mmCIF file of C-alpha atoms and ligand atoms in Angstrom:
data_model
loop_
_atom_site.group_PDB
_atom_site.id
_atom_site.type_symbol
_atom_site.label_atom_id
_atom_site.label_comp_id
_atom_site.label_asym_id
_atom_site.label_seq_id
_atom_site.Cartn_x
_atom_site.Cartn_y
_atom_site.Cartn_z
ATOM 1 C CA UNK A 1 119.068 87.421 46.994
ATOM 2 C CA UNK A 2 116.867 84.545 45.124
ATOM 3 C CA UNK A 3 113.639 86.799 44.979
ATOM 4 C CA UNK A 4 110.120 84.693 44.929
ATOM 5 C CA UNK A 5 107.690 87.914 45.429
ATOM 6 C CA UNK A 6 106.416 90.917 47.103
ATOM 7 C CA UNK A 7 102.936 91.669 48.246
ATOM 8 C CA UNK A 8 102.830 95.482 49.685
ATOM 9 C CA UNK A 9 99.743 95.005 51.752
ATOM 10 C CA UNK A 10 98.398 91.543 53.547
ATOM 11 C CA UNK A 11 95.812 91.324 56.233
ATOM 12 C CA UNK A 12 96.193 87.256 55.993
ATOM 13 C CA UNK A 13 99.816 86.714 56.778
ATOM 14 C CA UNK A 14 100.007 87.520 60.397
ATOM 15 C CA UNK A 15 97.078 87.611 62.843
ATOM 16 C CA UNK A 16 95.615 91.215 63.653
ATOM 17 C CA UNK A 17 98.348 93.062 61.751
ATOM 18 C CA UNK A 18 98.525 94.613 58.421
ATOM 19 C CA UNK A 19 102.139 93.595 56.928
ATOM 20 C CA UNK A 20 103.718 93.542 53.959
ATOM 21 C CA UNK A 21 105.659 89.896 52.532
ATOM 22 C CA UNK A 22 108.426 88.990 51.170
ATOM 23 C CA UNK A 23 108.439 85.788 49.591
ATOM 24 C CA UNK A 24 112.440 83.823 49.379
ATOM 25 C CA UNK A 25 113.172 81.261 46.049
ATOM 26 C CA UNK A 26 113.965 78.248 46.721
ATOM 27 C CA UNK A 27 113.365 75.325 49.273
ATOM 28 C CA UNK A 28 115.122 71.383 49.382
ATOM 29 C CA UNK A 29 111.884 69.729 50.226
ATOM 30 C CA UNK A 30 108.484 69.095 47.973
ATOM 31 C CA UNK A 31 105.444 68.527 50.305
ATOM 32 C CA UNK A 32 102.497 66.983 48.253
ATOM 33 C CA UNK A 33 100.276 69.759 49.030
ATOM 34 C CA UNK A 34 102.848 72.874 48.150
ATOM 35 C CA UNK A 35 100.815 75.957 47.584
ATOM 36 C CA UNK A 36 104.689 77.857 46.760
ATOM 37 C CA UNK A 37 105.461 75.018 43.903
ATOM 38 C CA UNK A 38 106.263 78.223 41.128
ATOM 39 C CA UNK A 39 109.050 79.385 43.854
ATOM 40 C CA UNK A 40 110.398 76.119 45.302
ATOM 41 C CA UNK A 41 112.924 75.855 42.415
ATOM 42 C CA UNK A 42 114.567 78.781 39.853
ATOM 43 C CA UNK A 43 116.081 81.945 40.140
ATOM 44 C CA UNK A 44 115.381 85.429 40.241
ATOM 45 C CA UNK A 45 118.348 87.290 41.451
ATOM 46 C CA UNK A 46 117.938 90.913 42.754
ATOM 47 C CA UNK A 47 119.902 93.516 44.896
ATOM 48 C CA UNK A 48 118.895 93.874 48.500
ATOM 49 C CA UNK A 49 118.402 97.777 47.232
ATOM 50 C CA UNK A 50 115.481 96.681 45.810
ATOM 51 C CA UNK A 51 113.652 94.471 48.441
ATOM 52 C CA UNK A 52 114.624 97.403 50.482
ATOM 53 C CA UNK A 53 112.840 100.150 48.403
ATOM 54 C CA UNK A 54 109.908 97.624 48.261
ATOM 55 C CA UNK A 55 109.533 97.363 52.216
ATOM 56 C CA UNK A 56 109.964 101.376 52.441
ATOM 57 C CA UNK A 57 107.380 101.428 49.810
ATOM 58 C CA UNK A 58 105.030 99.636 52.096
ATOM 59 C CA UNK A 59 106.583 101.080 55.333
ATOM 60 C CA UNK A 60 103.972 103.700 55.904
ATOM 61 C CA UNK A 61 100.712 101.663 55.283
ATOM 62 C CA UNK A 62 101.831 98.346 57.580
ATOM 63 C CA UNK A 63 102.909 97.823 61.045
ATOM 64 C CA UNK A 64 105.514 94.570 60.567
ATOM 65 C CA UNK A 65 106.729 92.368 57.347
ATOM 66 C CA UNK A 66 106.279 88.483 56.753
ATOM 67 C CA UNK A 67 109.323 86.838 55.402
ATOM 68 C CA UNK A 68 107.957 83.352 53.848
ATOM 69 C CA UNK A 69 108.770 81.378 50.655
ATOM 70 C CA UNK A 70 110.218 79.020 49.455
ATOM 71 C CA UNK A 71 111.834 78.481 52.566
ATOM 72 C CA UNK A 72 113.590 82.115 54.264
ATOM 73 C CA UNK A 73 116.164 80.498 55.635
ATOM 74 C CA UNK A 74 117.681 78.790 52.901
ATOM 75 C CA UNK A 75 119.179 82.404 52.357
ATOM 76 C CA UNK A 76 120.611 83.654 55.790
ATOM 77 C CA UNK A 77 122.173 86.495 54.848
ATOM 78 C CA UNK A 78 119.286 87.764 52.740
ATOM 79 C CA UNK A 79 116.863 87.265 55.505
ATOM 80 C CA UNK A 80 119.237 88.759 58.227
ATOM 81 C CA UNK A 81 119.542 92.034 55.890
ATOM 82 C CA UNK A 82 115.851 91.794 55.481
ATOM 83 C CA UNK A 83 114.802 91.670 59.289
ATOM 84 C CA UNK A 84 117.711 94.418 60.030
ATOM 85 C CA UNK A 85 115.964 96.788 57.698
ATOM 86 C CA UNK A 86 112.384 96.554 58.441
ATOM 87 C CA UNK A 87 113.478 96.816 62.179
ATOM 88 C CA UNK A 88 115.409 100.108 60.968
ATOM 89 C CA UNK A 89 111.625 101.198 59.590
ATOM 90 C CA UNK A 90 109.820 100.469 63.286
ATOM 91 C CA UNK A 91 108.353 97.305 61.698
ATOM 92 C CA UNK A 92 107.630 94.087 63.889
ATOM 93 C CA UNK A 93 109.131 90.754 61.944
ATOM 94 C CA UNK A 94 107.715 87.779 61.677
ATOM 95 C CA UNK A 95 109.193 84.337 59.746
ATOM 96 C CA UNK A 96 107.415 81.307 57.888
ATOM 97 C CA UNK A 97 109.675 78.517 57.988
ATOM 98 C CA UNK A 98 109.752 74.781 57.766
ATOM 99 C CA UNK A 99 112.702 74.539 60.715
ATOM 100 C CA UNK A 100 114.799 73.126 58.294
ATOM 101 C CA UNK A 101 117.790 75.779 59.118
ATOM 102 C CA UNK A 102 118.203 76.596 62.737
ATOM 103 C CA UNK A 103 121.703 78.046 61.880
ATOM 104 C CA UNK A 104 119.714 81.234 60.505
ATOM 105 C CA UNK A 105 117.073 81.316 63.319
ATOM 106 C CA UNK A 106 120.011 81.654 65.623
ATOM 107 C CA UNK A 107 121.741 84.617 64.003
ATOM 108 C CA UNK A 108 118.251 86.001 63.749
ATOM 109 C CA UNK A 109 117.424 85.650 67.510
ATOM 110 C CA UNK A 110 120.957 86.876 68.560
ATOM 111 C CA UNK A 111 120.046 90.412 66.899
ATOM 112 C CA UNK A 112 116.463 89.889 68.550
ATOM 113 C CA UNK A 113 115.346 90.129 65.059
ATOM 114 C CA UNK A 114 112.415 88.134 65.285
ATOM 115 C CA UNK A 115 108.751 89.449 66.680
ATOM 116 C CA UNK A 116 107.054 86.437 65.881
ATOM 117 C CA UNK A 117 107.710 82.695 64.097
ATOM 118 C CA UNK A 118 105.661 80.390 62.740
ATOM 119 C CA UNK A 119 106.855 76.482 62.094
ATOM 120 C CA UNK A 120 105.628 74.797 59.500
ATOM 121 C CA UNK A 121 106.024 70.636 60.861
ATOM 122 C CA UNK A 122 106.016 69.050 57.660
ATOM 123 C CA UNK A 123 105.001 65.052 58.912
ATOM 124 C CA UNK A 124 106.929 61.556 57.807
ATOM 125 C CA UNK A 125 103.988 61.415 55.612
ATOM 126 C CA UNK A 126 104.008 64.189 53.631
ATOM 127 C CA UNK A 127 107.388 63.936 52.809
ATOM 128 C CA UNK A 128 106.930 60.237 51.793
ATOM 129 C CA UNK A 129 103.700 61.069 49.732
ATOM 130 C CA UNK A 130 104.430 62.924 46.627
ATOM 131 C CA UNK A 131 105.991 61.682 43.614
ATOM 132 C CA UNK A 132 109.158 62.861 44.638
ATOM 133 C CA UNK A 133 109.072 60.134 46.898
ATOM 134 C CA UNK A 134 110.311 61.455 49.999
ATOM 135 C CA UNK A 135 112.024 64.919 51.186
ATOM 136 C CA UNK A 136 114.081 65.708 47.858
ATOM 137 C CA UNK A 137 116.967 64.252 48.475
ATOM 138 C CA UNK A 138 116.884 64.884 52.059
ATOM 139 C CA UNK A 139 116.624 61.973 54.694
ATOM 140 C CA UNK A 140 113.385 62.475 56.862
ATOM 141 C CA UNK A 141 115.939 62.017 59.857
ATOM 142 C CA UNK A 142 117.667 64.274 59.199
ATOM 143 C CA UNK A 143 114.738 67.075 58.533
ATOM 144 C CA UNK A 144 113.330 66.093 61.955
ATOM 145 C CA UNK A 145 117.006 66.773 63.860
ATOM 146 C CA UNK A 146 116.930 70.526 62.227
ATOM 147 C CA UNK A 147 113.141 70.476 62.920
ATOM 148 C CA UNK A 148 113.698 70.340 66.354
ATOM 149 C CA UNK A 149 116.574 72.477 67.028
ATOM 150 C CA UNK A 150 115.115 75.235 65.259
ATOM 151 C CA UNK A 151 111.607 74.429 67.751
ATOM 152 C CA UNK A 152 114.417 74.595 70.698
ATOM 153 C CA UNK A 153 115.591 78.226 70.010
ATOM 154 C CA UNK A 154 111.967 79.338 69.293
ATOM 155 C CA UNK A 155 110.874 77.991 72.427
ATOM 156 C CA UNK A 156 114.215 79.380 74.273
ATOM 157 C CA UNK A 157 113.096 82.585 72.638
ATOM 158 C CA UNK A 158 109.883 82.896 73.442
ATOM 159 C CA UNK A 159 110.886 82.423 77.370
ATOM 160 C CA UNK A 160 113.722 84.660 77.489
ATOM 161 C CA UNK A 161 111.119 87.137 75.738
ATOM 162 C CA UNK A 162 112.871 88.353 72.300
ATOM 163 C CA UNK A 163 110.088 85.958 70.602
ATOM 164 C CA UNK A 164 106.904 87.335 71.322
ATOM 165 C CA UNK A 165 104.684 84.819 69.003
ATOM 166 C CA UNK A 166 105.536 81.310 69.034
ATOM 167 C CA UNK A 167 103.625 78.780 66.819
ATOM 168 C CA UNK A 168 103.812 75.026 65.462
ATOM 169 C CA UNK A 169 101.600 74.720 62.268
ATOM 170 C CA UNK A 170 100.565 71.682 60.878
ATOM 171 C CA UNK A 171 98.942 70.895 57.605
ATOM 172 C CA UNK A 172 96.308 68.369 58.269
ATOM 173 C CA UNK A 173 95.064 65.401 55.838
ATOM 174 C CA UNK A 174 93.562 62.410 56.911
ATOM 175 C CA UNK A 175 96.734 60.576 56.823
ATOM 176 C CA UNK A 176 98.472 62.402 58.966
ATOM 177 C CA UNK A 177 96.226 61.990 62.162
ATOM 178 C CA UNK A 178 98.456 59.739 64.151
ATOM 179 C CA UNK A 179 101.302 61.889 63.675
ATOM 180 C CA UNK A 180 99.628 65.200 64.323
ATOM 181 C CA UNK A 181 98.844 63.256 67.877
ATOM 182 C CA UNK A 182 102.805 62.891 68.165
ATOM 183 C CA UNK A 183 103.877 66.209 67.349
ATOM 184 C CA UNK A 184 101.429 67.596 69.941
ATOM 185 C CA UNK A 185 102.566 65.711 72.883
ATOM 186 C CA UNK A 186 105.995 66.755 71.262
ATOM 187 C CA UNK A 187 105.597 70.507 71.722
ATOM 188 C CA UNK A 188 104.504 70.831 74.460
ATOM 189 C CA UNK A 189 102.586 73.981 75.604
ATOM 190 C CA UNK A 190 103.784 75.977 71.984
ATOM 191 C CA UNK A 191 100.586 77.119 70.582
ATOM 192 C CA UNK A 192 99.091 74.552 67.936
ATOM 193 C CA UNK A 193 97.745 75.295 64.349
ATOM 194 C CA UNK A 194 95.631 72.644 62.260
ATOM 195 C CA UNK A 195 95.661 73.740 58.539
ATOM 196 C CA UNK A 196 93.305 72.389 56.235
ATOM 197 C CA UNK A 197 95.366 70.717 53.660
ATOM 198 C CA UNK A 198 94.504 70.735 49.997
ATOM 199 C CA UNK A 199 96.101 67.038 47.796
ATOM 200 C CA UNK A 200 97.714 68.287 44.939
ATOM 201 C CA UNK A 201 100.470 66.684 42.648
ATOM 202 C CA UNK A 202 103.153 68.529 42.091
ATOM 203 C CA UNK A 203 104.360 69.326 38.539
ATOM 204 C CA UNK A 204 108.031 68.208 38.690
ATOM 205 C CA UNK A 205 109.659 68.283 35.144
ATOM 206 C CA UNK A 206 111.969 65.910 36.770
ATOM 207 C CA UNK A 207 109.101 63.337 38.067
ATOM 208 C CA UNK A 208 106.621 64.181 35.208
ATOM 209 C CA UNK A 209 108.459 65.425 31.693
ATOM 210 C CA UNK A 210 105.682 64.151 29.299
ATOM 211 C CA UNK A 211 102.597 65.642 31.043
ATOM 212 C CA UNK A 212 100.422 68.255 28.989
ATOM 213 C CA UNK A 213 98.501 70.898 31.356
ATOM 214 C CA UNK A 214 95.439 69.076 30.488
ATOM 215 C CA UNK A 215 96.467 66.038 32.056
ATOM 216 C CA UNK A 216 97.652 67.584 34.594
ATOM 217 C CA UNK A 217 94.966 69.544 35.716
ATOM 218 C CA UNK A 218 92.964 65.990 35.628
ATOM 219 C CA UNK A 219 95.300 64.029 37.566
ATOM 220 C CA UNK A 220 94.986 66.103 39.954
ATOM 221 C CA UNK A 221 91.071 66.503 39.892
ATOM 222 C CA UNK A 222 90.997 62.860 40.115
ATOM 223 C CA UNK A 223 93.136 63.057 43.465
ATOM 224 C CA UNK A 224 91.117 66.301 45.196
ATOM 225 C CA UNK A 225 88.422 63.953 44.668
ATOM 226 C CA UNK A 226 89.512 61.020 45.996
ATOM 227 C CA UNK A 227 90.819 62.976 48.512
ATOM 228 C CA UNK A 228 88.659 65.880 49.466
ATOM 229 C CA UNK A 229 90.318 68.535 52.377
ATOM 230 C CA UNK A 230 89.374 67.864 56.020
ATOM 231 C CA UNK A 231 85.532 69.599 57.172
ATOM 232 C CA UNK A 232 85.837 71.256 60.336
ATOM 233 C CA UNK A 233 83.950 68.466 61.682
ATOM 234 C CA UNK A 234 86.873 66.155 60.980
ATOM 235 C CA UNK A 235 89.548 68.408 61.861
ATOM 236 C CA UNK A 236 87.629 69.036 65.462
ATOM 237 C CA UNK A 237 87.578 65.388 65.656
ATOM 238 C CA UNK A 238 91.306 65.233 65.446
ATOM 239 C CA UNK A 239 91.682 67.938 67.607
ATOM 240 C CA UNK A 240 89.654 66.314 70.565
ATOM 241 C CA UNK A 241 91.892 63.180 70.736
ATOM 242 C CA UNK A 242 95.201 65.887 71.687
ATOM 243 C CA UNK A 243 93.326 67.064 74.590
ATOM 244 C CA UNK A 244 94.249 70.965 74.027
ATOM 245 C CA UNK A 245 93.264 73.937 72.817
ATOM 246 C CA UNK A 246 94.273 74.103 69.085
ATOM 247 C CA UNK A 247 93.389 76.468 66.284
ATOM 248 C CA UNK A 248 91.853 75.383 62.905
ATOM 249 C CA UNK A 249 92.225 76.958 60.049
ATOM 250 C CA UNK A 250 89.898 76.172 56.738
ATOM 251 C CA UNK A 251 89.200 77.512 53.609
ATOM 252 C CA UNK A 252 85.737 77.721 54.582
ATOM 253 C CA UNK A 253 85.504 79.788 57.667
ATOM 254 C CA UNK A 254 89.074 81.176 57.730
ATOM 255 C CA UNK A 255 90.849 80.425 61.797
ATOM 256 C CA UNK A 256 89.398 79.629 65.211
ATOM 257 C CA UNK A 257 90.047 78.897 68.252
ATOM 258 C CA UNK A 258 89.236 75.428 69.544
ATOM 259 C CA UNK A 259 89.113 74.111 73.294
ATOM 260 C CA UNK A 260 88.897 69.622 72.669
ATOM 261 C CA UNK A 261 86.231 68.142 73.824
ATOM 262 C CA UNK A 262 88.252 66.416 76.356
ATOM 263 C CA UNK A 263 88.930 69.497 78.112
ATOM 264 C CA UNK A 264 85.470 70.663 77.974
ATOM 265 C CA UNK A 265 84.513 67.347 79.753
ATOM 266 C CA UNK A 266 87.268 68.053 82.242
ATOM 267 C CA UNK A 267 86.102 71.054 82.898
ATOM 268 C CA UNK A 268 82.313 70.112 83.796
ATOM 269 C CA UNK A 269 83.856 67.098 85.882
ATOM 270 C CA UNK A 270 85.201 69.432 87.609
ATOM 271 C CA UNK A 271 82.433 71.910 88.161
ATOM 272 C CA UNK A 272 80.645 68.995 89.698
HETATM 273 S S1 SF4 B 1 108.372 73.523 52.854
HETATM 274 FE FE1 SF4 B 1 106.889 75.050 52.162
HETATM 275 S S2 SF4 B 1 107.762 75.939 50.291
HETATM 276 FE FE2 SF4 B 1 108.859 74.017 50.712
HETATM 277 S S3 SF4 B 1 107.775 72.488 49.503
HETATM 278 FE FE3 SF4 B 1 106.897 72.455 51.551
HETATM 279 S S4 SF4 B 1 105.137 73.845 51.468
HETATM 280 FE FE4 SF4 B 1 106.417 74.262 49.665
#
């Protein structure tokens, strides 16, 4: 498998668990805001021996395994073998994934591999916003028809019961308010996730071959502040127009739970 990393213990990758994560090399898109960019692209090829000794390693001290990236399921086989062992160690699974192969998640949920999913909905703008210029090479459309199948199973899932945790993340920046309204009314009752988002530029050799770390480092001051990440204030505010209950997460205060304001005012109508 294309190997991105390993971290034995995390209490931050899956909600009142201790797990250990396994990070995949390699993903086709390039949001703006990638906090992965060192593993997007490269190679680091090891034997599944070894990603196996790793999870035994950690076996004893955690009660499931993350498998993020990159993107997982750019590697199906790798993250099939992956989910087969941890399951052979007792260990809940859960997957970080942008949706973009719904071929895997299938194999995955016919050996009820999966505990627990999380779907990262990378936005039109996002993809149009780096200097990339758009999703790789990849036509939005055609990101949004995988996007959606792969949401499909997941929801299928998480009725028929294999899928225990079900959730649609989406990182949030002020330009992608109108479309975090869309994908709401889009999904339905699947628990929602606002993620503060953090501008960065992303170092392409491709899009940038001339650029020194120094000017680096200041382009991208220059854009952070331009461009400073949503305050919870802001994010609530975006989260009262959907009309739901919605978590937030920020650097700031880490994640909580958040009914609108709309509701609220439902509510005491209602009361009345
Ligand atoms: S999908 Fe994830 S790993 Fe791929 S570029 Fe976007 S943030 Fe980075």
């Amino acid at each position: 498998m294309n190997f991105g990393g390993f971290v034995p213990i995390s209490t931050i990758d899956w909600r009142g668990r201790a797990v250990c994560t396994v990070f995949l090399r390699g993903c086709p898109l390039r949001c703006s805001y990638c906090q992965n960019e060192a593993i997007q692209t490269g190679q680091d090829l090891r034997e599944m021996d070894e990603i196996r000794e790793m999870i035994d390693g950690s076996a004893p001290f955690v009660s499931g395994i993350v498998i993020s990236g990159g993107e997982p399921t750019l590697q199906k086989e790798a993250v099939v073998e992956i989910a087969r062992h941890a399951r052979s160690r007792n260990l809940k699974v859960g997957l970080q994934t942008n949706g973009l192969f719904p071929g895997t998640l299938e194999s995955l949920f016919q050996e009820k591999l999966l505990d627990r999913v999380a779907i990262d909905y990378k936005t039109r703008w996002e993809g149009f916003s780096g200097l990339q210029g758009g999703y790789s090479s990849m036509p939005a459309e055609n990101y949004e028809k995988c996007l959606k199948q792969s949401i499909s199973l997941c929801k299928s899932a998480a009725r028929d019961n294999p899928l225990f945790e079900f959730e649609v993340v989406i990182t949030a920046f002020y330009e992608n308010a109108d479309y975090i309204k869309k994908i709401s009314a889009e999904i339905g009752t699947t628990p929602l996730v606002l993620q503060q988002g953090e501008h960065k530029i992303i170092r392409m050799q491709k899009t940038a071959p001339d650029m020194t770390n120094g000017e680096y480092i200041c382009k991208r001051r220059t854009l952070q502040d331009n461009h400073p990440p949503l305050t919870l204030p802001e994010l609530k505010a975006i989260a009262d127009e959907l009309g739901r209950t919605v978590r937030i997460r920020t650097r700031e205060i880490g994640e909580i739970s958040y009914e609108s304001d709309w509701r609220r005012r439902n509510a005491g109508k209602r009361k009345r």
